[in-house]
Coordinates of C-alpha atoms in Angstrom, one line a residue:
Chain A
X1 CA 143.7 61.5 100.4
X2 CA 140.6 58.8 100.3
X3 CA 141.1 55.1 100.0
X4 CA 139.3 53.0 97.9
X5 CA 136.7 50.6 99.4
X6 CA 134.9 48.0 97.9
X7 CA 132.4 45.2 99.1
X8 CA 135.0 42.8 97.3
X9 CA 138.2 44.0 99.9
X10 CA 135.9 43.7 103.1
X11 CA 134.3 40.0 101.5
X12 CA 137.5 38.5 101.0
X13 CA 138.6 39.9 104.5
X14 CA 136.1 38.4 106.1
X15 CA 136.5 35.0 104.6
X16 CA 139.7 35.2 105.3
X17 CA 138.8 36.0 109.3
X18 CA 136.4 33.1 109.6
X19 CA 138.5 30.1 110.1
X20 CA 142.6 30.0 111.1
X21 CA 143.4 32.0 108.5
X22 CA 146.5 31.1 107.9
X23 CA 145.8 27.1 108.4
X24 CA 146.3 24.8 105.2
X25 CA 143.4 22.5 103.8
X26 CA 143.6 19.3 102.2
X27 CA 144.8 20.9 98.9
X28 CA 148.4 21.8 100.1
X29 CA 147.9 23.7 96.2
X30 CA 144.7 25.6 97.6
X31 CA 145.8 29.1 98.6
X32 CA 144.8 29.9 102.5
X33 CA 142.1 32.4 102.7
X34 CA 144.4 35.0 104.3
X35 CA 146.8 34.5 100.9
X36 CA 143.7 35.1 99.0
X37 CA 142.7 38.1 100.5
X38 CA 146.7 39.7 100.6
X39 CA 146.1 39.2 96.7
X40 CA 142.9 41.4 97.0
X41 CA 144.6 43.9 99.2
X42 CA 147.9 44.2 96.8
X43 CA 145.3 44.0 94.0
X44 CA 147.0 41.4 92.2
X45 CA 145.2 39.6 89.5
X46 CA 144.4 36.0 90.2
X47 CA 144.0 33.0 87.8
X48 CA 139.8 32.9 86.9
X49 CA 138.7 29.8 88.8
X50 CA 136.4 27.4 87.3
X51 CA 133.5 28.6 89.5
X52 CA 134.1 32.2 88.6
X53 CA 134.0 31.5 84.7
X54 CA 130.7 29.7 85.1
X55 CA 129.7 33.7 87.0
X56 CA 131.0 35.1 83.7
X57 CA 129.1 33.0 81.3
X58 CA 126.2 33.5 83.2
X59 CA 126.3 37.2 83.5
X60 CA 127.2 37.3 80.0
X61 CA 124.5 35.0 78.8
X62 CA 122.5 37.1 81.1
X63 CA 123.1 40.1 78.5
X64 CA 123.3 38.7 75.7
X65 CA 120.0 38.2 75.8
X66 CA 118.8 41.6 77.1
X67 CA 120.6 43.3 74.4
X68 CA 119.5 40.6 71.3
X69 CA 123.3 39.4 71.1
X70 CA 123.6 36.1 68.5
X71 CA 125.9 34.3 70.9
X72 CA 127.5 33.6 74.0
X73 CA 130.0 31.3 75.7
X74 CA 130.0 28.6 78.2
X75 CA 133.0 27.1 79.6
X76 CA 132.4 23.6 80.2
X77 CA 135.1 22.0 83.2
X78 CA 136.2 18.5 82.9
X79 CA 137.2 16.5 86.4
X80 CA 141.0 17.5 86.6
X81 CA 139.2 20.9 85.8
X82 CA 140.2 21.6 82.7
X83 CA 137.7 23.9 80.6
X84 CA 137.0 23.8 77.3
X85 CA 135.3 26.7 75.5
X86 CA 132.1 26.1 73.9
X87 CA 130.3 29.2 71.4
X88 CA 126.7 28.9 71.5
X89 CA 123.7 30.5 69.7
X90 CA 121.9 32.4 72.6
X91 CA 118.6 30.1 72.3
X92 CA 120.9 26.6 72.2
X93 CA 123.0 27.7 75.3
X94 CA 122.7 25.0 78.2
X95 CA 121.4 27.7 80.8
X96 CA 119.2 30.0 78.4
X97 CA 116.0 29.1 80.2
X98 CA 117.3 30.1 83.6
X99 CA 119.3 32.5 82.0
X100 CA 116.0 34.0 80.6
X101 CA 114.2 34.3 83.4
X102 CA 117.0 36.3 85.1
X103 CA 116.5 38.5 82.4
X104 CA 112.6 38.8 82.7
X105 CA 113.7 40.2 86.5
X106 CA 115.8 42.9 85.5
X107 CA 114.7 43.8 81.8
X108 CA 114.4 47.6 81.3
X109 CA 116.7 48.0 84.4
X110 CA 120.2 50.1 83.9
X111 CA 123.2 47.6 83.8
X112 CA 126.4 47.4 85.3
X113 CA 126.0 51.5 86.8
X114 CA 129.0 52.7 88.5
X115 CA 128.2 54.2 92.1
X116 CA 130.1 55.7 94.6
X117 CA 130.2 57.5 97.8
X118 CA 133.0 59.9 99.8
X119 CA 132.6 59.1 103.5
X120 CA 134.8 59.4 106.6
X121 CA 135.3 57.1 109.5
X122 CA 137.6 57.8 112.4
X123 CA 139.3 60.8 110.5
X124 CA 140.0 58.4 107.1
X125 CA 138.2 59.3 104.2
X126 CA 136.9 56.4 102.1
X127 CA 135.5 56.7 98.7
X128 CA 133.0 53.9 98.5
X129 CA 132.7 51.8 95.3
X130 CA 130.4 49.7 93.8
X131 CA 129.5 48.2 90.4
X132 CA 125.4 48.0 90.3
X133 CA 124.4 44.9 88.2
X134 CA 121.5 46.2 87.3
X135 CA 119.1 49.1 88.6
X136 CA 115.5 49.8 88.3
X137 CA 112.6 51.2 90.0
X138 CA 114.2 51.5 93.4
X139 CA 115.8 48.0 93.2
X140 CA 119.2 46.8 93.0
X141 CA 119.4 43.6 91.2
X142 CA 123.1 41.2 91.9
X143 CA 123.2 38.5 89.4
X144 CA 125.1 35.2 91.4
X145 CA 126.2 32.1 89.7
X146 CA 126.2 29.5 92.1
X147 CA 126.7 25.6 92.0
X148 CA 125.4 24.9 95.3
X149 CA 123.6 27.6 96.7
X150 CA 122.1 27.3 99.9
X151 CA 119.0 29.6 100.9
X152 CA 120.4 32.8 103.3
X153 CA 124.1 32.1 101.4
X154 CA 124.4 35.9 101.2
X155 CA 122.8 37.3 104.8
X156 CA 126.2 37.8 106.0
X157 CA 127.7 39.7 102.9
X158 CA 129.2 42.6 102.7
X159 CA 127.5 43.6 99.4
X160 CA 123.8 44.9 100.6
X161 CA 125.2 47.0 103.5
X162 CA 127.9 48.5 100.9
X163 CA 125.0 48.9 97.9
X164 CA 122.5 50.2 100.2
X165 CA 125.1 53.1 101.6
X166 CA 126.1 54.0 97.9
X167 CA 122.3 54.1 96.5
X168 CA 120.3 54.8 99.8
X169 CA 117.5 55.6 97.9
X170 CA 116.5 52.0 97.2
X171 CA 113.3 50.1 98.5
X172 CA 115.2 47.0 98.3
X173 CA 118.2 44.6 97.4
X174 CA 117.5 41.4 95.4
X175 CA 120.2 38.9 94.6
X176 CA 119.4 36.7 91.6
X177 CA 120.9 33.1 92.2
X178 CA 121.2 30.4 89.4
X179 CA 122.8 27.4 89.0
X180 CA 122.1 27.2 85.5
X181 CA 118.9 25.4 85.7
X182 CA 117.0 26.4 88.5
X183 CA 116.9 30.6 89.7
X184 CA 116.4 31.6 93.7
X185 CA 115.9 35.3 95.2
X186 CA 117.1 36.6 98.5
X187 CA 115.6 40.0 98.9
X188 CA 116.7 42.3 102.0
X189 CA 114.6 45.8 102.3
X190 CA 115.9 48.8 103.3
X191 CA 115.5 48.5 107.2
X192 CA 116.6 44.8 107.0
X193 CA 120.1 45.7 106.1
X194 CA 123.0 46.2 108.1
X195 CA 125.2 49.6 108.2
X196 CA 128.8 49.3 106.8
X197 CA 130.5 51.5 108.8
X198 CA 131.1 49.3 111.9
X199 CA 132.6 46.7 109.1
X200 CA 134.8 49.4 107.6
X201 CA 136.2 50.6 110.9
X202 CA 137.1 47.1 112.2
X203 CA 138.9 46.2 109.0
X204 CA 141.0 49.3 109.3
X205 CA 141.6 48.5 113.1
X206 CA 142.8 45.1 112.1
X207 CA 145.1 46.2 109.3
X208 CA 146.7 48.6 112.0
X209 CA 146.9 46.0 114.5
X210 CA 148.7 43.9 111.6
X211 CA 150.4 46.5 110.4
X212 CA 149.0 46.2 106.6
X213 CA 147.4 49.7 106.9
X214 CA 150.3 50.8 104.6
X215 CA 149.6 48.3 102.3
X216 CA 146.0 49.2 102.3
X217 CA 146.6 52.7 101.7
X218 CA 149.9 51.8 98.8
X219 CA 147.7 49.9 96.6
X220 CA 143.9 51.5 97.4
X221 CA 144.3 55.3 97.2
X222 CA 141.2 56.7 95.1
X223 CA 142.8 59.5 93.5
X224 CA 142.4 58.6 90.1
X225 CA 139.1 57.5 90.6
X226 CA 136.7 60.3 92.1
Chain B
X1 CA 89.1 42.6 85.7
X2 CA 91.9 45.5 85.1
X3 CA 92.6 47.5 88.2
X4 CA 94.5 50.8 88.4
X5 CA 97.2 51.3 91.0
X6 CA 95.5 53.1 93.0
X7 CA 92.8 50.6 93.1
X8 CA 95.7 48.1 95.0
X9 CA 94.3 46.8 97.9
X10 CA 96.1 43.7 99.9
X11 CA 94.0 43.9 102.6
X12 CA 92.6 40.7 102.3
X13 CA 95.6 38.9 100.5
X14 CA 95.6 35.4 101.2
X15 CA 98.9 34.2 102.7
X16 CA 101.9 31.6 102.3
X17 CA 103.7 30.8 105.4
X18 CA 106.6 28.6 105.9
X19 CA 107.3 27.6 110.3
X20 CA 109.9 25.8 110.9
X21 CA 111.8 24.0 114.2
X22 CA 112.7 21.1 115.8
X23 CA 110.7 18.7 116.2
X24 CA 108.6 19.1 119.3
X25 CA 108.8 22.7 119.9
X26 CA 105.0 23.3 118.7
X27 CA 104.7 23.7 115.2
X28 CA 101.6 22.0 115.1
X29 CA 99.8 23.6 117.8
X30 CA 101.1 26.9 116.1
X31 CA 99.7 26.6 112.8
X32 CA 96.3 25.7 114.3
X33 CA 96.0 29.0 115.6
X34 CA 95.7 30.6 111.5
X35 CA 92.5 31.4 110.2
X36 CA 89.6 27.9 110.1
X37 CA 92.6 25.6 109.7
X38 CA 92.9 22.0 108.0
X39 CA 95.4 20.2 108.9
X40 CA 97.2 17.7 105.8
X41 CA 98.6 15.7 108.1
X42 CA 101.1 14.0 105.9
X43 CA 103.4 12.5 108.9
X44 CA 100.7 11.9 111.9
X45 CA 101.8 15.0 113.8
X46 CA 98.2 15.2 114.4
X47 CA 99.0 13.4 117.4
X48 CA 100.8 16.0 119.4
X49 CA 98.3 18.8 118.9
X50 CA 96.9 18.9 122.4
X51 CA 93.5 18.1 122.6
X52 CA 91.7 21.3 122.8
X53 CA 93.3 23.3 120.4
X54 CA 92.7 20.1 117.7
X55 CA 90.8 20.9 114.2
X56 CA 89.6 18.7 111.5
X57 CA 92.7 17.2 109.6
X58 CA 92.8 15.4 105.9
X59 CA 94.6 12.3 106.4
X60 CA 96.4 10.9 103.3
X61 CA 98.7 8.2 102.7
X62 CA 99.8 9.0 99.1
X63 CA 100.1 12.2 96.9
X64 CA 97.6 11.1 94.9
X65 CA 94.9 10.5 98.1
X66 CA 95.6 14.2 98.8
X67 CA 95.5 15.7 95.7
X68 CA 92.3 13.9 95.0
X69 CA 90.8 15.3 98.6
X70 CA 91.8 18.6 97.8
X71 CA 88.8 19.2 96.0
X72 CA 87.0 23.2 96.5
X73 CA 83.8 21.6 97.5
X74 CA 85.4 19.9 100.6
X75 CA 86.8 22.9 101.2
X76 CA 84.6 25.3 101.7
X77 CA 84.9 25.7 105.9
X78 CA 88.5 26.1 105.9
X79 CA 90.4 29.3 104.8
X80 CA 94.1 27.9 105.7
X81 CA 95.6 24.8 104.2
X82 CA 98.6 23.8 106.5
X83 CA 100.8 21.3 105.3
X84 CA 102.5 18.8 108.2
X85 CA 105.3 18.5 107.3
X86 CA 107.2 19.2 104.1
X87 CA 110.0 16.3 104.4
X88 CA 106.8 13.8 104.5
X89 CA 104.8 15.6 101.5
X90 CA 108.3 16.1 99.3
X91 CA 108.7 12.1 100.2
X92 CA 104.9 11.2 98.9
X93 CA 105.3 13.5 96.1
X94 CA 108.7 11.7 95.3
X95 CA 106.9 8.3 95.1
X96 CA 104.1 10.4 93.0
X97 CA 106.6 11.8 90.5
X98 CA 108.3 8.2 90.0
X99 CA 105.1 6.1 89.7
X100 CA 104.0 9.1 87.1
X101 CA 107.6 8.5 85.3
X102 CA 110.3 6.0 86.2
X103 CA 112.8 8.3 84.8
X104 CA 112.1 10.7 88.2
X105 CA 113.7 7.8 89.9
X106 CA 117.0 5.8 90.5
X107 CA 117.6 2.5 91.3
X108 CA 116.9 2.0 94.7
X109 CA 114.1 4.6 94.5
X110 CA 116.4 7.9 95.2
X111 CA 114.7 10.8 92.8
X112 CA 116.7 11.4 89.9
X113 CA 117.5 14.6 89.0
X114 CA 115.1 15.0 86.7
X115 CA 112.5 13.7 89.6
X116 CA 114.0 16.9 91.9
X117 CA 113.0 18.8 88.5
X118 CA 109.4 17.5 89.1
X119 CA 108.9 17.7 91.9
X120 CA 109.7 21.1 91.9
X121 CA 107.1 22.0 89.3
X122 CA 104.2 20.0 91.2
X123 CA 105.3 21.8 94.3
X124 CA 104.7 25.3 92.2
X125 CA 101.7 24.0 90.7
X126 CA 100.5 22.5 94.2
X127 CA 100.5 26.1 95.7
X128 CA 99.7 27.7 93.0
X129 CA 96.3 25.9 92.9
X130 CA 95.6 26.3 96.8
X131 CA 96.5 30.0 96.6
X132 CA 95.0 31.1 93.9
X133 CA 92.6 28.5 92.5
X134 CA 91.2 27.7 96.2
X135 CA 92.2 30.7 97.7
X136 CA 93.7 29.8 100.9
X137 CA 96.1 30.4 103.3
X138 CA 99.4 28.0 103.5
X139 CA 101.3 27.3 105.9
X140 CA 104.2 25.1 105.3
X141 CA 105.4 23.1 108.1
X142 CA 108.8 21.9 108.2
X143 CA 111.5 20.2 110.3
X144 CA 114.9 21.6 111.3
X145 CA 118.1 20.3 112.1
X146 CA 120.7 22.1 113.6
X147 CA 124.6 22.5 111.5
X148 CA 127.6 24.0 113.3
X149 CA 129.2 26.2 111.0
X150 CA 132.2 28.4 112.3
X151 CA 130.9 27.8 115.7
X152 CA 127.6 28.9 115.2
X153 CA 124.5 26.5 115.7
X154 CA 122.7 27.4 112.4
X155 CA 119.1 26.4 111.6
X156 CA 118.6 24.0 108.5
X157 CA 115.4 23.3 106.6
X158 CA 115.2 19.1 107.0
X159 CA 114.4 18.6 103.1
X160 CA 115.9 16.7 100.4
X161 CA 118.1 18.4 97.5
X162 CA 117.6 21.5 96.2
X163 CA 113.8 21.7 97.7
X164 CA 115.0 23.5 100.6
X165 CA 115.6 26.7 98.9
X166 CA 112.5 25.9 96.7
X167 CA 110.2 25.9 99.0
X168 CA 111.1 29.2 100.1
X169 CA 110.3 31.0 96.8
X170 CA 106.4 31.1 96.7
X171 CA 105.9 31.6 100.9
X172 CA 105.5 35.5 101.8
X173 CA 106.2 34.9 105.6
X174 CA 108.5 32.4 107.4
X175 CA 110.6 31.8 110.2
X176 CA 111.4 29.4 113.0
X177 CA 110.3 28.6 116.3
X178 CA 113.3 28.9 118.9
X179 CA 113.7 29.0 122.3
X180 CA 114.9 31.6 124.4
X181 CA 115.0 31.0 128.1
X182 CA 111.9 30.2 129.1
X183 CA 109.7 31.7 126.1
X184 CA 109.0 30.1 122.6
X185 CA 109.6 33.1 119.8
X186 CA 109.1 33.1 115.9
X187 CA 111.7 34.5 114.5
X188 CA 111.0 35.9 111.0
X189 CA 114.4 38.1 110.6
X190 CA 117.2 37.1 108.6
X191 CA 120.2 36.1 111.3
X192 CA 123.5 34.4 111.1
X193 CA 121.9 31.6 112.7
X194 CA 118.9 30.9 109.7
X195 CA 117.6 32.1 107.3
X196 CA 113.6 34.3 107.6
X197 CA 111.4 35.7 105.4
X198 CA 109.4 38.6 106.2
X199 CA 107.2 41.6 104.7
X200 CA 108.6 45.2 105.4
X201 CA 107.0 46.4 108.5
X202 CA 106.5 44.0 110.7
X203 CA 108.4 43.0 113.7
X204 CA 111.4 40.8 113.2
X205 CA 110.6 38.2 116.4
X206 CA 107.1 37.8 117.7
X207 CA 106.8 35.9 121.3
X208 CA 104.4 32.9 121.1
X209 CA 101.7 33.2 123.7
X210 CA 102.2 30.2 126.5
X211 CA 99.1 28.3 126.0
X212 CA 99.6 26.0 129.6
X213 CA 97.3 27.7 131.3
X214 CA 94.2 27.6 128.0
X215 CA 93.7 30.3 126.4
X216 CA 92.8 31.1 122.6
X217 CA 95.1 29.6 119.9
X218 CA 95.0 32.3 117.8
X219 CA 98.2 34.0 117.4
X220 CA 98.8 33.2 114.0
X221 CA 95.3 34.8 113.4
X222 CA 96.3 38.0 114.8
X223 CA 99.9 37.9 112.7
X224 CA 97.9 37.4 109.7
X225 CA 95.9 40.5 110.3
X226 CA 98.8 42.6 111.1
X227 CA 100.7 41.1 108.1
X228 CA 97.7 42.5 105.9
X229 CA 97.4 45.6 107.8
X230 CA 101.1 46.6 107.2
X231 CA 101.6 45.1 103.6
X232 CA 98.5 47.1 102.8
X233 CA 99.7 50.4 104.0
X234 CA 103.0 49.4 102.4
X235 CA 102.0 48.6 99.4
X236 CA 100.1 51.8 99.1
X237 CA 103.4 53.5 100.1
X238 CA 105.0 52.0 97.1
X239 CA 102.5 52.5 94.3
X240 CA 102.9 56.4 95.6
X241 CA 106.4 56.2 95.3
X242 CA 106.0 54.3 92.0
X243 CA 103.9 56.5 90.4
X244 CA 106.0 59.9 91.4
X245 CA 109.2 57.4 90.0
X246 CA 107.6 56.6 86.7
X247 CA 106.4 60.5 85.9
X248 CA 110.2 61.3 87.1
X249 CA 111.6 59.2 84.2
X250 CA 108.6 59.9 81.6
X251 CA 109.5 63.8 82.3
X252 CA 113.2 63.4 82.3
X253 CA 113.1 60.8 79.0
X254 CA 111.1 63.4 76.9
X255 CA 113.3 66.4 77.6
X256 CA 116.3 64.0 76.7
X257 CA 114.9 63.2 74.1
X258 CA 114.7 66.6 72.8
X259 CA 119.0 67.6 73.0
X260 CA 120.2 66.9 69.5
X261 CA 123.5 69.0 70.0
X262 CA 125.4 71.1 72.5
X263 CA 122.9 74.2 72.0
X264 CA 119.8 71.9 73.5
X265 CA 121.9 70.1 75.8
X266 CA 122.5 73.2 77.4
X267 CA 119.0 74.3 77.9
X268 CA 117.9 71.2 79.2
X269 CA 120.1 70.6 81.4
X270 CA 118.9 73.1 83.9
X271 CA 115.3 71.7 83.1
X272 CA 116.5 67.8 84.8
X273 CA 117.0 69.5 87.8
X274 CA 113.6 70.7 88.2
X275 CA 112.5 66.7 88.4
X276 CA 110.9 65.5 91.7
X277 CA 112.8 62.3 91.6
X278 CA 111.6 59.2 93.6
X279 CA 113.3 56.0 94.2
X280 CA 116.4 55.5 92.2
X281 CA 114.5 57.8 89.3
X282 CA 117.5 60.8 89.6
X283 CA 120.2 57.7 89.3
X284 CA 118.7 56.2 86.0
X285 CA 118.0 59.4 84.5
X286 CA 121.2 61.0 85.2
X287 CA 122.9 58.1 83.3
X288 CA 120.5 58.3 80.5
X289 CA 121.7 61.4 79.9
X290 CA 125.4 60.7 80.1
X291 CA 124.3 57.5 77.3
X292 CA 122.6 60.4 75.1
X293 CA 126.0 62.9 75.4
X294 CA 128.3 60.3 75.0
X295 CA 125.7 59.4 71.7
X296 CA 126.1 63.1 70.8
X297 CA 129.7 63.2 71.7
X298 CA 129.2 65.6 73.7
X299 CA 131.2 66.5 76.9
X300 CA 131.0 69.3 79.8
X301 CA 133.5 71.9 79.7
X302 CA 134.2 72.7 83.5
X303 CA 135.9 76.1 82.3
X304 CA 132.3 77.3 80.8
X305 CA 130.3 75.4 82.5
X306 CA 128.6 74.5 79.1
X307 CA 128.7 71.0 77.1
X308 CA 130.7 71.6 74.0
X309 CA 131.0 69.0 70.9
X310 CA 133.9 66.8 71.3
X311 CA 135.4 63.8 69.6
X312 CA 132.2 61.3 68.8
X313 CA 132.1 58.6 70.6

């Protein structure tokens, strides 16, 4: 039997790994970083937060344009964070001039490509899994909404050592950053990027040692999805 | 001029550099060592370049002084433009953008954000015109300042707003100046401690010469050259790859384009095999075809081995 593994589990285990993970912040309401990642484990769907709408809209704007769509939404959120759905024609969206030149990067590319990998690590076989934003020409493209993005943001993610093992073929991995307005690139080549293994095995140490390896293997097998 | 692939040649790219450290630790005295250097000496760091390794230096007190110095015919002995420091040039060109408009400012003469806006596009257009219009070498100096985060020291770019990440986009090399034990090393790599920029092929940390004892200030000279030397080969290396990539997916289009039903699906399936893929060209064609079958409404029968007409998608 192989267990699922995605860049998403190991991201939100190592957020969750960074701080106390199990110490409150100010927002007695804010879930702990450990809670959020037991949701990811026990693959529970969570509320869409504010910050990930804006990643939807974007993405989709992204598209919409690519592919000659009339319209697409944006979620505008007020200061008690409400949001309020707003339909605009592609050309009068707030972020289509950012949103365009995201497009210019990764026009012709193939979009949202499933990939994935059987591997084994300490006697446990893994299928790894990844959804490719877009690929072209040796390249793959992650599209990244981000409100304040700070250059080298994603140097410590999981997502380029987990892409790179999936698609080893690649020159390079390029994420796209936008706020809206303004669009960054971090690019990592092939021999700057990190192997995932060592990652992988020291999550499934820690789940042992916490004993959530069954919950791990409950809610991740990857029968279904060979 | 139109130039072939094959015709790419970098060796004598011109390059954009962005060093950074704390103050004191040499940055100077570093970027003297590139190729016939002027120095803008924006925030009188002129002063700690030691004597002998000093070279001629554009002094300006205003965006506008500089922009009106930077002229090609006062240019013509230098082949690297190095800017000391960013922090000072994004404060002159914050005073610039609001004389130019007093919409790029806010009361008490804070940019607005419209003003980060233009500053942005001047600092584009700024490079832009010594790259390619004068044809130099950059080299961005800039401050840093050290953040604890997670109880790691991390390296900071000292800028203003969203110009920290900016002024990464157009450089092709950069890094910062650390110290470790006794030596001074440039460190281009990405770490968790900041954040590098560096071409494929060259070394992630380079060891700055100790100049104490004299010696030639040129080791930015020599990183130049080797940057050229590699991103040369390199790129050479890719246009190959490139190439064999873009006959993979101009073979592998036209004999999908031929399958019109299960009979021709069948014969050409065999035929994608035969493909010398490069890059992700095997990936990309592989799901073109699944596009076209599930077009066709096609699917593979694992009891024949054959693709069979099934429900239309």
């Amino acid at each position: 039997m192989a267990y699922l593994m995605t860049h998403s589990l190991l991201g939100a285990w190592l957020r969750s790994m960074k701080e106390n993970p199990f110490e409150e912040g100010d927002d007695p309401e804010k879930e702990t970083p450990m809670q959020e990642f037991l949701h990811v484990l026990r693959r529970e769907k969570t509320p869409t937060s504010p910050a990930m709408q804006s990643g939807i809209d974007f993405e989709d704007l992204v598209t919409a344009i690519l592919t000659g769509q009339p319209n697409a939404n944006y979620h505008s959120t007020s200061k008690d964070g409400t949001q309020t759905l707003k339909v605009y024609a592609v050309p009068e969206h707030p972020w289509f001039n950012a949103a365009s030149r995201v497009a210019e990067q990764i026009q012709g590319a193939k979009l949202q490509l499933v990939a994935k990998k059987p591997i084994v690590i300490e006697g446990m076989e893994f299928l790894l899994y990844g959804r490719l934003d877009a690929l072209k020409e040796g390249r793959i493209f992650d599209i990244k909404y981000s409100g304040s993005y700070e250059r080298g943001k994603f140097i410590e993610s999981t997502q380029h050592p987990m892409y790179y093992k999936l698609v080893p073929e690649i020159m390079n991995f390029t994420y796209i950053i936008s706020n809206g307005y303004d669009v960054w690139t971090e690019v990592y080549w092939f021999d700057q990027i990190p192997r995932i293994e060592p990652v992988i095995r020291d999550f499934i140490q820690w789940l042992q040692e916490v004993n959530l390896l069954e919950t791990y293997k409950q809610y991740w097998g990857a029968k279904d999805e060979r | 001029m139109i130039k072939k692939p094959e015709d790419f040649d970098l060796g004598e790219k011109k390059i954009r550099m962005l060093l950074a450290g704390p103050p004191g630790i040499g940055k100077s005295t570093l970027a003297m060592s590139a190729p016939a250097p002027l120095l803008i000496d924006t925030d009188g760091g002129f002063d700690r370049v030691e004597f002998m390794y000093r070279k001629d230096r554009l002094v300006a007190t205003s965006y506008q002084e500089m922009l009106d110095d930077l002229q090609p015919q006062n240019l013509k002995d230098y082949q690297t433009l190095v800017i000391d420091t960013a922090g000072k040039m994004q404060a002159y060109m914050s005073a610039w953008a609001i004389a130019n408009d007093a919409k790029n400012g806010q009361r008490g003469g804070a940019l607005s954000q419209r003003g980060y806006g233009a500053i942005k596009r001047e600092f584009n257009r700024l490079i832009d015109y010594m790259f390619v219009t004068l044809q130099k070498n950059i080299i961005v100096i800039c401050h840093s300042v050290e953040e604890k985060e997670d109880d790691v020291v991390k390296q900071r770019l000292k800028l203003e707003g969203g110009f920290k990440n900016d002024v990464w986009e157009p450089m092709d090399l950069g890094g910062f100046i650390e110290i470790q034990g006794k030596d001074r090393v440039l460190s281009l790599a990405n770490t968790e401690k900041h954040f590098g920029k560096c071409t494929h092929g060259l070394k992630p940390a380079y060891l700055i010469p100790d100049l104490s004892a004299g010696g030639e200030n040129r080791f930015l000279t020599d990183l130049f050259a080797e940057y050229n030397a590699v991103n040369a080969a390199e790129a050479r290396q890719i246009e190959e790859a490139k190439a064999f990539y873009r006959a993979a997916m101009d073979g592998g289009r036209m004999l999908i384009s031929q399958v019109k039903d299960a009979d021709t699906a069948n014969e050409t399936f065999p035929l994608l095999g035969k493909l010398e893929h490069r890059l992700t060209s095997e990936r990309e064609i592989k799901a073109e075809w699944v596009m076209k079958m599930n077009e066709l409404g096609l699917i593979f029968d694992k009891a024949s081995g054959k693709y069979v007409q099934g429900v239309k998608a």
